[in-house]
Amino acid sequence: MSYVTIDELRALDGLEDSSLFADSTLSEAIDYAVETVESYTGQKWGTAENPTPATIEWCVRTLARQYCLDLVSRIPDRALQLQSEFGSIQLSQAGGTWRPTSLPEVNAQLNRYRVRLPFIFM
């Protein structure tokens, strides 16, 4: 199941430069985003029994875009502090059990679709 196509991803803001972001890079970004979404939610989407919600497609597009932009960014993903000649910057998105990505908006949506046990074993 394809959550997003290369053309849809290329249409997003910041990814229109084909010399900077080759189709192979966009394809790799889509694969990464799909793997992240499916492994965190515990579900495979796009079947007759489990159709893909628009929110999941948005999450895949957003994660794939972030993956590509991180390739050319000088700020590392999930950095807690960054120092430069202009000073020190405190960043606030560290990893954790309920934070599969560095994007809080995506994390909130993925947590909505995560498959959980209905009870806790003690």
PDB file of N, CA and C in Angstrom, residues 17-118:
ATOM      1  N   ASP A  17      13.093  21.088  -5.175  1.00  0.00           N
ATOM      2  CA  ASP A  17      14.392  21.088  -5.849  1.00  0.00           C
ATOM      3  C   ASP A  17      14.842  19.651  -6.111  1.00  0.00           C
ATOM      4  N   SER A  18      14.723  19.210  -7.363  1.00  0.00           N
ATOM      5  CA  SER A  18      15.069  17.825  -7.698  1.00  0.00           C
ATOM      6  C   SER A  18      16.582  17.583  -7.690  1.00  0.00           C
ATOM      7  N   SER A  19      17.390  18.638  -7.779  1.00  0.00           N
ATOM      8  CA  SER A  19      18.838  18.434  -7.696  1.00  0.00           C
ATOM      9  C   SER A  19      19.276  18.205  -6.248  1.00  0.00           C
ATOM     10  N   LEU A  20      18.534  18.754  -5.301  1.00  0.00           N
ATOM     11  CA  LEU A  20      18.851  18.576  -3.891  1.00  0.00           C
ATOM     12  C   LEU A  20      18.234  17.298  -3.338  1.00  0.00           C
ATOM     13  N   PHE A  21      17.010  16.993  -3.785  1.00  0.00           N
ATOM     14  CA  PHE A  21      16.292  15.807  -3.320  1.00  0.00           C
ATOM     15  C   PHE A  21      15.947  14.933  -4.525  1.00  0.00           C
ATOM     16  N   ALA A  22      16.770  13.945  -4.778  1.00  0.00           N
ATOM     17  CA  ALA A  22      16.535  13.027  -5.893  1.00  0.00           C
ATOM     18  C   ALA A  22      15.339  12.131  -5.581  1.00  0.00           C
ATOM     19  N   ASP A  23      14.772  11.530  -6.625  1.00  0.00           N
ATOM     20  CA  ASP A  23      13.641  10.635  -6.427  1.00  0.00           C
ATOM     21  C   ASP A  23      14.005   9.461  -5.522  1.00  0.00           C
ATOM     22  N   SER A  24      15.240   8.995  -5.610  1.00  0.00           N
ATOM     23  CA  SER A  24      15.661   7.887  -4.741  1.00  0.00           C
ATOM     24  C   SER A  24      15.667   8.306  -3.274  1.00  0.00           C
ATOM     25  N   THR A  25      16.040   9.548  -3.002  1.00  0.00           N
ATOM     26  CA  THR A  25      16.013  10.062  -1.630  1.00  0.00           C
ATOM     27  C   THR A  25      14.581  10.160  -1.125  1.00  0.00           C
ATOM     28  N   LEU A  26      13.681  10.636  -1.977  1.00  0.00           N
ATOM     29  CA  LEU A  26      12.275  10.733  -1.589  1.00  0.00           C
ATOM     30  C   LEU A  26      11.681   9.349  -1.351  1.00  0.00           C
ATOM     31  N   SER A  27      12.056   8.382  -2.174  1.00  0.00           N
ATOM     32  CA  SER A  27      11.581   7.018  -1.996  1.00  0.00           C
ATOM     33  C   SER A  27      12.094   6.429  -0.679  1.00  0.00           C
ATOM     34  N   GLU A  28      13.345   6.700  -0.363  1.00  0.00           N
ATOM     35  CA  GLU A  28      13.921   6.244   0.908  1.00  0.00           C
ATOM     36  C   GLU A  28      13.199   6.898   2.095  1.00  0.00           C
ATOM     37  N   ALA A  29      12.856   8.172   1.948  1.00  0.00           N
ATOM     38  CA  ALA A  29      12.137   8.883   3.005  1.00  0.00           C
ATOM     39  C   ALA A  29      10.743   8.293   3.216  1.00  0.00           C
ATOM     40  N   ILE A  30      10.075   7.950   2.138  1.00  0.00           N
ATOM     41  CA  ILE A  30       8.748   7.338   2.244  1.00  0.00           C
ATOM     42  C   ILE A  30       8.849   5.983   2.939  1.00  0.00           C
ATOM     43  N   ASP A  31       9.846   5.187   2.558  1.00  0.00           N
ATOM     44  CA  ASP A  31      10.041   3.875   3.200  1.00  0.00           C
ATOM     45  C   ASP A  31      10.280   4.027   4.701  1.00  0.00           C
ATOM     46  N   TYR A  32      11.110   4.999   5.075  1.00  0.00           N
ATOM     47  CA  TYR A  32      11.384   5.249   6.491  1.00  0.00           C
ATOM     48  C   TYR A  32      10.102   5.651   7.226  1.00  0.00           C
ATOM     49  N   ALA A  33       9.325   6.558   6.637  1.00  0.00           N
ATOM     50  CA  ALA A  33       8.105   7.041   7.282  1.00  0.00           C
ATOM     51  C   ALA A  33       7.079   5.924   7.439  1.00  0.00           C
ATOM     52  N   VAL A  34       6.914   5.102   6.402  1.00  0.00           N
ATOM     53  CA  VAL A  34       5.959   3.993   6.469  1.00  0.00           C
ATOM     54  C   VAL A  34       6.387   2.996   7.545  1.00  0.00           C
ATOM     55  N   GLU A  35       7.670   2.675   7.589  1.00  0.00           N
ATOM     56  CA  GLU A  35       8.164   1.740   8.600  1.00  0.00           C
ATOM     57  C   GLU A  35       7.951   2.294  10.009  1.00  0.00           C
ATOM     58  N   THR A  36       8.209   3.578  10.207  1.00  0.00           N
ATOM     59  CA  THR A  36       8.021   4.198  11.517  1.00  0.00           C
ATOM     60  C   THR A  36       6.561   4.159  11.941  1.00  0.00           C
ATOM     61  N   VAL A  37       5.666   4.528  11.028  1.00  0.00           N
ATOM     62  CA  VAL A  37       4.233   4.567  11.352  1.00  0.00           C
ATOM     63  C   VAL A  37       3.704   3.164  11.629  1.00  0.00           C
ATOM     64  N   GLU A  38       4.027   2.212  10.774  1.00  0.00           N
ATOM     65  CA  GLU A  38       3.494   0.860  10.943  1.00  0.00           C
ATOM     66  C   GLU A  38       4.063   0.170  12.182  1.00  0.00           C
ATOM     67  N   SER A  39       5.349   0.368  12.463  1.00  0.00           N
ATOM     68  CA  SER A  39       5.925  -0.295  13.628  1.00  0.00           C
ATOM     69  C   SER A  39       5.424   0.329  14.926  1.00  0.00           C
ATOM     70  N   TYR A  40       5.206   1.634  14.940  1.00  0.00           N
ATOM     71  CA  TYR A  40       4.740   2.266  16.179  1.00  0.00           C
ATOM     72  C   TYR A  40       3.257   1.992  16.436  1.00  0.00           C
ATOM     73  N   THR A  41       2.441   2.077  15.390  1.00  0.00           N
ATOM     74  CA  THR A  41       1.010   1.844  15.598  1.00  0.00           C
ATOM     75  C   THR A  41       0.698   0.359  15.723  1.00  0.00           C
ATOM     76  N   GLY A  42       1.559  -0.494  15.195  1.00  0.00           N
ATOM     77  CA  GLY A  42       1.319  -1.930  15.261  1.00  0.00           C
ATOM     78  C   GLY A  42       0.294  -2.405  14.253  1.00  0.00           C
ATOM     79  N   GLN A  43       0.036  -1.608  13.239  1.00  0.00           N
ATOM     80  CA  GLN A  43      -0.976  -1.940  12.240  1.00  0.00           C
ATOM     81  C   GLN A  43      -0.432  -1.717  10.835  1.00  0.00           C
ATOM     82  N   LYS A  44      -0.908  -2.537   9.908  1.00  0.00           N
ATOM     83  CA  LYS A  44      -0.668  -2.307   8.483  1.00  0.00           C
ATOM     84  C   LYS A  44      -1.948  -1.712   7.936  1.00  0.00           C
ATOM     85  N   TRP A  45      -1.805  -0.618   7.240  1.00  0.00           N
ATOM     86  CA  TRP A  45      -2.964   0.108   6.737  1.00  0.00           C
ATOM     87  C   TRP A  45      -3.178  -0.187   5.257  1.00  0.00           C
ATOM     88  N   GLY A  46      -4.352   0.144   4.764  1.00  0.00           N
ATOM     89  CA  GLY A  46      -4.635   0.054   3.341  1.00  0.00           C
ATOM     90  C   GLY A  46      -5.265  -1.247   2.902  1.00  0.00           C
ATOM     91  N   THR A  47      -5.855  -1.988   3.817  1.00  0.00           N
ATOM     92  CA  THR A  47      -6.559  -3.209   3.447  1.00  0.00           C
ATOM     93  C   THR A  47      -8.060  -2.938   3.504  1.00  0.00           C
ATOM     94  N   ALA A  48      -8.845  -3.889   3.041  1.00  0.00           N
ATOM     95  CA  ALA A  48     -10.297  -3.721   3.079  1.00  0.00           C
ATOM     96  C   ALA A  48     -10.800  -3.665   4.522  1.00  0.00           C
ATOM     97  N   GLU A  49     -10.176  -4.428   5.406  1.00  0.00           N
ATOM     98  CA  GLU A  49     -10.587  -4.441   6.798  1.00  0.00           C
ATOM     99  C   GLU A  49     -10.039  -3.250   7.576  1.00  0.00           C
ATOM    100  N   ASN A  50      -8.929  -2.685   7.112  1.00  0.00           N
ATOM    101  CA  ASN A  50      -8.263  -1.600   7.828  1.00  0.00           C
ATOM    102  C   ASN A  50      -7.863  -0.497   6.847  1.00  0.00           C
ATOM    103  N   PRO A  51      -8.838   0.309   6.391  1.00  0.00           N
ATOM    104  CA  PRO A  51      -8.501   1.369   5.433  1.00  0.00           C
ATOM    105  C   PRO A  51      -7.606   2.440   6.060  1.00  0.00           C
ATOM    106  N   THR A  52      -6.843   3.100   5.236  1.00  0.00           N
ATOM    107  CA  THR A  52      -5.904   4.108   5.718  1.00  0.00           C
ATOM    108  C   THR A  52      -6.634   5.411   6.020  1.00  0.00           C
ATOM    109  N   PRO A  53      -6.583   5.878   7.266  1.00  0.00           N
ATOM    110  CA  PRO A  53      -7.177   7.177   7.592  1.00  0.00           C
ATOM    111  C   PRO A  53      -6.340   8.307   6.988  1.00  0.00           C
ATOM    112  N   ALA A  54      -6.977   9.431   6.739  1.00  0.00           N
ATOM    113  CA  ALA A  54      -6.271  10.590   6.190  1.00  0.00           C
ATOM    114  C   ALA A  54      -5.185  11.070   7.153  1.00  0.00           C
ATOM    115  N   THR A  55      -5.415  10.884   8.433  1.00  0.00           N
ATOM    116  CA  THR A  55      -4.428  11.294   9.437  1.00  0.00           C
ATOM    117  C   THR A  55      -3.138  10.501   9.297  1.00  0.00           C
ATOM    118  N   ILE A  56      -3.242   9.208   9.036  1.00  0.00           N
ATOM    119  CA  ILE A  56      -2.048   8.375   8.862  1.00  0.00           C
ATOM    120  C   ILE A  56      -1.302   8.784   7.590  1.00  0.00           C
ATOM    121  N   GLU A  57      -2.018   9.082   6.525  1.00  0.00           N
ATOM    122  CA  GLU A  57      -1.367   9.559   5.304  1.00  0.00           C
ATOM    123  C   GLU A  57      -0.635  10.873   5.568  1.00  0.00           C
ATOM    124  N   TRP A  58      -1.253  11.761   6.353  1.00  0.00           N
ATOM    125  CA  TRP A  58      -0.612  13.027   6.711  1.00  0.00           C
ATOM    126  C   TRP A  58       0.658  12.767   7.519  1.00  0.00           C
ATOM    127  N   CYS A  59       0.597  11.828   8.456  1.00  0.00           N
ATOM    128  CA  CYS A  59       1.770  11.491   9.267  1.00  0.00           C
ATOM    129  C   CYS A  59       2.916  10.983   8.397  1.00  0.00           C
ATOM    130  N   VAL A  60       2.606  10.137   7.430  1.00  0.00           N
ATOM    131  CA  VAL A  60       3.643   9.603   6.545  1.00  0.00           C
ATOM    132  C   VAL A  60       4.246  10.728   5.707  1.00  0.00           C
ATOM    133  N   ARG A  61       3.414  11.601   5.148  1.00  0.00           N
ATOM    134  CA  ARG A  61       3.929  12.733   4.362  1.00  0.00           C
ATOM    135  C   ARG A  61       4.814  13.634   5.221  1.00  0.00           C
ATOM    136  N   THR A  62       4.360  13.934   6.433  1.00  0.00           N
ATOM    137  CA  THR A  62       5.106  14.833   7.307  1.00  0.00           C
ATOM    138  C   THR A  62       6.432  14.224   7.735  1.00  0.00           C
ATOM    139  N   LEU A  63       6.425  12.945   8.093  1.00  0.00           N
ATOM    140  CA  LEU A  63       7.667  12.275   8.473  1.00  0.00           C
ATOM    141  C   LEU A  63       8.645  12.181   7.313  1.00  0.00           C
ATOM    142  N   ALA A  64       8.140  11.884   6.117  1.00  0.00           N
ATOM    143  CA  ALA A  64       9.014  11.792   4.944  1.00  0.00           C
ATOM    144  C   ALA A  64       9.627  13.152   4.626  1.00  0.00           C
ATOM    145  N   ARG A  65       8.844  14.209   4.734  1.00  0.00           N
ATOM    146  CA  ARG A  65       9.364  15.561   4.497  1.00  0.00           C
ATOM    147  C   ARG A  65      10.438  15.901   5.520  1.00  0.00           C
ATOM    148  N   GLN A  66      10.178  15.594   6.787  1.00  0.00           N
ATOM    149  CA  GLN A  66      11.150  15.876   7.842  1.00  0.00           C
ATOM    150  C   GLN A  66      12.444  15.094   7.623  1.00  0.00           C
ATOM    151  N   TYR A  67      12.329  13.854   7.187  1.00  0.00           N
ATOM    152  CA  TYR A  67      13.499  13.026   6.907  1.00  0.00           C
ATOM    153  C   TYR A  67      14.376  13.699   5.842  1.00  0.00           C
ATOM    154  N   CYS A  68      13.752  14.178   4.774  1.00  0.00           N
ATOM    155  CA  CYS A  68      14.514  14.827   3.701  1.00  0.00           C
ATOM    156  C   CYS A  68      15.147  16.129   4.171  1.00  0.00           C
ATOM    157  N   LEU A  69      14.398  16.931   4.907  1.00  0.00           N
ATOM    158  CA  LEU A  69      14.939  18.207   5.371  1.00  0.00           C
ATOM    159  C   LEU A  69      16.058  18.001   6.394  1.00  0.00           C
ATOM    160  N   ASP A  70      15.978  16.933   7.175  1.00  0.00           N
ATOM    161  CA  ASP A  70      17.053  16.637   8.132  1.00  0.00           C
ATOM    162  C   ASP A  70      18.353  16.273   7.429  1.00  0.00           C
ATOM    163  N   LEU A  71      18.261  15.769   6.203  1.00  0.00           N
ATOM    164  CA  LEU A  71      19.474  15.421   5.458  1.00  0.00           C
ATOM    165  C   LEU A  71      20.309  16.650   5.129  1.00  0.00           C
ATOM    166  N   VAL A  72      19.671  17.801   4.955  1.00  0.00           N
ATOM    167  CA  VAL A  72      20.395  19.021   4.590  1.00  0.00           C
ATOM    168  C   VAL A  72      20.472  20.017   5.742  1.00  0.00           C
ATOM    169  N   SER A  73      19.858  19.686   6.873  1.00  0.00           N
ATOM    170  CA  SER A  73      19.847  20.587   8.021  1.00  0.00           C
ATOM    171  C   SER A  73      21.133  20.439   8.814  1.00  0.00           C
ATOM    172  N   ARG A  74      21.503  21.497   9.497  1.00  0.00           N
ATOM    173  CA  ARG A  74      22.684  21.439  10.355  1.00  0.00           C
ATOM    174  C   ARG A  74      22.305  21.189  11.804  1.00  0.00           C
ATOM    175  N   ILE A  75      21.004  21.088  12.090  1.00  0.00           N
ATOM    176  CA  ILE A  75      20.549  20.803  13.444  1.00  0.00           C
ATOM    177  C   ILE A  75      20.200  19.322  13.518  1.00  0.00           C
ATOM    178  N   PRO A  76      20.847  18.574  14.390  1.00  0.00           N
ATOM    179  CA  PRO A  76      20.556  17.138  14.476  1.00  0.00           C
ATOM    180  C   PRO A  76      19.156  16.871  15.030  1.00  0.00           C
ATOM    181  N   ASP A  77      18.570  15.792  14.583  1.00  0.00           N
ATOM    182  CA  ASP A  77      17.256  15.392  15.052  1.00  0.00           C
ATOM    183  C   ASP A  77      17.322  15.037  16.528  1.00  0.00           C
ATOM    184  N   ARG A  78      16.360  15.498  17.299  1.00  0.00           N
ATOM    185  CA  ARG A  78      16.239  15.243  18.734  1.00  0.00           C
ATOM    186  C   ARG A  78      17.394  15.813  19.552  1.00  0.00           C
ATOM    187  N   ALA A  79      18.021  16.865  19.068  1.00  0.00           N
ATOM    188  CA  ALA A  79      19.070  17.505  19.851  1.00  0.00           C
ATOM    189  C   ALA A  79      18.444  18.228  21.037  1.00  0.00           C
ATOM    190  N   LEU A  80      19.106  18.178  22.174  1.00  0.00           N
ATOM    191  CA  LEU A  80      18.599  18.884  23.347  1.00  0.00           C
ATOM    192  C   LEU A  80      19.207  20.269  23.485  1.00  0.00           C
ATOM    193  N   GLN A  81      20.412  20.446  22.944  1.00  0.00           N
ATOM    194  CA  GLN A  81      21.068  21.741  23.026  1.00  0.00           C
ATOM    195  C   GLN A  81      21.932  21.928  21.795  1.00  0.00           C
ATOM    196  N   LEU A  82      21.972  23.143  21.283  1.00  0.00           N
ATOM    197  CA  LEU A  82      22.771  23.469  20.113  1.00  0.00           C
ATOM    198  C   LEU A  82      23.550  24.736  20.407  1.00  0.00           C
ATOM    199  N   GLN A  83      24.855  24.714  20.170  1.00  0.00           N
ATOM    200  CA  GLN A  83      25.676  25.888  20.404  1.00  0.00           C
ATOM    201  C   GLN A  83      26.270  26.340  19.083  1.00  0.00           C
ATOM    202  N   SER A  84      26.249  27.643  18.871  1.00  0.00           N
ATOM    203  CA  SER A  84      26.849  28.224  17.675  1.00  0.00           C
ATOM    204  C   SER A  84      27.501  29.541  18.052  1.00  0.00           C
ATOM    205  N   GLU A  85      28.007  30.250  17.060  1.00  0.00           N
ATOM    206  CA  GLU A  85      28.645  31.535  17.340  1.00  0.00           C
ATOM    207  C   GLU A  85      27.633  32.581  17.818  1.00  0.00           C
ATOM    208  N   PHE A  86      26.331  32.275  17.648  1.00  0.00           N
ATOM    209  CA  PHE A  86      25.293  33.212  18.068  1.00  0.00           C
ATOM    210  C   PHE A  86      24.782  32.914  19.474  1.00  0.00           C
ATOM    211  N   GLY A  87      25.249  31.825  20.096  1.00  0.00           N
ATOM    212  CA  GLY A  87      24.832  31.492  21.449  1.00  0.00           C
ATOM    213  C   GLY A  87      24.370  30.061  21.553  1.00  0.00           C
ATOM    214  N   SER A  88      23.692  29.778  22.643  1.00  0.00           N
ATOM    215  CA  SER A  88      23.220  28.434  22.925  1.00  0.00           C
ATOM    216  C   SER A  88      21.698  28.396  22.812  1.00  0.00           C
ATOM    217  N   ILE A  89      21.181  27.339  22.226  1.00  0.00           N
ATOM    218  CA  ILE A  89      19.740  27.176  22.050  1.00  0.00           C
ATOM    219  C   ILE A  89      19.331  25.881  22.736  1.00  0.00           C
ATOM    220  N   GLN A  90      18.314  25.948  23.574  1.00  0.00           N
ATOM    221  CA  GLN A  90      17.772  24.758  24.216  1.00  0.00           C
ATOM    222  C   GLN A  90      16.595  24.267  23.382  1.00  0.00           C
ATOM    223  N   LEU A  91      16.644  23.027  22.960  1.00  0.00           N
ATOM    224  CA  LEU A  91      15.567  22.421  22.191  1.00  0.00           C
ATOM    225  C   LEU A  91      14.801  21.474  23.105  1.00  0.00           C
ATOM    226  N   SER A  92      13.563  21.178  22.753  1.00  0.00           N
ATOM    227  CA  SER A  92      12.734  20.477  23.726  1.00  0.00           C
ATOM    228  C   SER A  92      12.055  19.228  23.210  1.00  0.00           C
ATOM    229  N   GLN A  93      12.575  18.459  22.382  1.00  0.00           N
ATOM    230  CA  GLN A  93      11.871  17.238  21.987  1.00  0.00           C
ATOM    231  C   GLN A  93      12.837  16.073  22.059  1.00  0.00           C
ATOM    232  N   ALA A  94      12.902  15.466  23.189  1.00  0.00           N
ATOM    233  CA  ALA A  94      13.756  14.286  23.343  1.00  0.00           C
ATOM    234  C   ALA A  94      12.951  13.042  23.052  1.00  0.00           C
ATOM    235  N   GLY A  95      13.605  11.936  22.869  1.00  0.00           N
ATOM    236  CA  GLY A  95      12.929  10.680  22.591  1.00  0.00           C
ATOM    237  C   GLY A  95      12.323  10.078  23.840  1.00  0.00           C
ATOM    238  N   GLY A  96      11.577   9.035  23.647  1.00  0.00           N
ATOM    239  CA  GLY A  96      10.952   8.353  24.760  1.00  0.00           C
ATOM    240  C   GLY A  96       9.949   7.347  24.247  1.00  0.00           C
ATOM    241  N   THR A  97       9.325   6.631  25.158  1.00  0.00           N
ATOM    242  CA  THR A  97       8.387   5.586  24.769  1.00  0.00           C
ATOM    243  C   THR A  97       7.223   6.126  23.951  1.00  0.00           C
ATOM    244  N   TRP A  98       6.708   7.271  24.331  1.00  0.00           N
ATOM    245  CA  TRP A  98       5.529   7.818  23.656  1.00  0.00           C
ATOM    246  C   TRP A  98       5.889   8.863  22.617  1.00  0.00           C
ATOM    247  N   ARG A  99       7.163   8.959  22.266  1.00  0.00           N
ATOM    248  CA  ARG A  99       7.609   9.928  21.270  1.00  0.00           C
ATOM    249  C   ARG A  99       8.421   9.215  20.185  1.00  0.00           C
ATOM    250  N   PRO A 100       7.757   8.594  19.234  1.00  0.00           N
ATOM    251  CA  PRO A 100       8.492   7.847  18.209  1.00  0.00           C
ATOM    252  C   PRO A 100       9.219   8.748  17.207  1.00  0.00           C
ATOM    253  N   THR A 101       8.808  10.010  17.112  1.00  0.00           N
ATOM    254  CA  THR A 101       9.426  10.938  16.168  1.00  0.00           C
ATOM    255  C   THR A 101       9.816  12.204  16.911  1.00  0.00           C
ATOM    256  N   SER A 102      10.462  13.115  16.223  1.00  0.00           N
ATOM    257  CA  SER A 102      10.817  14.398  16.827  1.00  0.00           C
ATOM    258  C   SER A 102       9.754  15.457  16.561  1.00  0.00           C
ATOM    259  N   LEU A 103       8.623  15.071  16.012  1.00  0.00           N
ATOM    260  CA  LEU A 103       7.539  16.002  15.701  1.00  0.00           C
ATOM    261  C   LEU A 103       6.362  15.764  16.655  1.00  0.00           C
ATOM    262  N   PRO A 104       6.103  16.674  17.587  1.00  0.00           N
ATOM    263  CA  PRO A 104       5.028  16.463  18.567  1.00  0.00           C
ATOM    264  C   PRO A 104       3.644  16.275  17.946  1.00  0.00           C
ATOM    265  N   GLU A 105       3.359  16.976  16.852  1.00  0.00           N
ATOM    266  CA  GLU A 105       2.050  16.840  16.212  1.00  0.00           C
ATOM    267  C   GLU A 105       1.848  15.437  15.649  1.00  0.00           C
ATOM    268  N   VAL A 106       2.897  14.888  15.051  1.00  0.00           N
ATOM    269  CA  VAL A 106       2.829  13.531  14.499  1.00  0.00           C
ATOM    270  C   VAL A 106       2.719  12.516  15.631  1.00  0.00           C
ATOM    271  N   ASN A 107       3.481  12.718  16.696  1.00  0.00           N
ATOM    272  CA  ASN A 107       3.418  11.804  17.840  1.00  0.00           C
ATOM    273  C   ASN A 107       2.003  11.735  18.406  1.00  0.00           C
ATOM    274  N   ALA A 108       1.349  12.870  18.523  1.00  0.00           N
ATOM    275  CA  ALA A 108      -0.016  12.896  19.066  1.00  0.00           C
ATOM    276  C   ALA A 108      -0.966  12.090  18.195  1.00  0.00           C
ATOM    277  N   GLN A 109      -0.837  12.208  16.886  1.00  0.00           N
ATOM    278  CA  GLN A 109      -1.715  11.463  15.982  1.00  0.00           C
ATOM    279  C   GLN A 109      -1.399   9.967  15.992  1.00  0.00           C
ATOM    280  N   LEU A 110      -0.124   9.620  16.022  1.00  0.00           N
ATOM    281  CA  LEU A 110       0.245   8.204  16.048  1.00  0.00           C
ATOM    282  C   LEU A 110      -0.202   7.536  17.342  1.00  0.00           C
ATOM    283  N   ASN A 111      -0.156   8.264  18.450  1.00  0.00           N
ATOM    284  CA  ASN A 111      -0.623   7.699  19.721  1.00  0.00           C
ATOM    285  C   ASN A 111      -2.117   7.401  19.684  1.00  0.00           C
ATOM    286  N   ARG A 112      -2.873   8.141  18.898  1.00  0.00           N
ATOM    287  CA  ARG A 112      -4.311   7.881  18.768  1.00  0.00           C
ATOM    288  C   ARG A 112      -4.577   6.536  18.099  1.00  0.00           C
ATOM    289  N   TYR A 113      -3.716   6.126  17.184  1.00  0.00           N
ATOM    290  CA  TYR A 113      -3.937   4.905  16.404  1.00  0.00           C
ATOM    291  C   TYR A 113      -3.105   3.725  16.891  1.00  0.00           C
ATOM    292  N   ARG A 114      -2.402   3.880  17.997  1.00  0.00           N
ATOM    293  CA  ARG A 114      -1.551   2.811  18.488  1.00  0.00           C
ATOM    294  C   ARG A 114      -2.402   1.685  19.068  1.00  0.00           C
ATOM    295  N   VAL A 115      -2.053   0.455  18.727  1.00  0.00           N
ATOM    296  CA  VAL A 115      -2.755  -0.707  19.258  1.00  0.00           C
ATOM    297  C   VAL A 115      -2.177  -1.003  20.646  1.00  0.00           C
ATOM    298  N   ARG A 116      -3.049  -1.030  21.629  1.00  0.00           N
ATOM    299  CA  ARG A 116      -2.629  -1.286  23.005  1.00  0.00           C
ATOM    300  C   ARG A 116      -3.431  -2.440  23.575  1.00  0.00           C
ATOM    301  N   LEU A 117      -2.890  -3.077  24.601  1.00  0.00           N
ATOM    302  CA  LEU A 117      -3.653  -4.078  25.329  1.00  0.00           C
ATOM    303  C   LEU A 117      -4.759  -3.382  26.105  1.00  0.00           C
ATOM    304  N   PRO A 118      -5.921  -3.990  26.229  1.00  0.00           N
ATOM    305  CA  PRO A 118      -7.012  -3.337  26.952  1.00  0.00           C
ATOM    306  C   PRO A 118      -6.820  -3.348  28.467  1.00  0.00           C
TER     307      PRO A 118
END
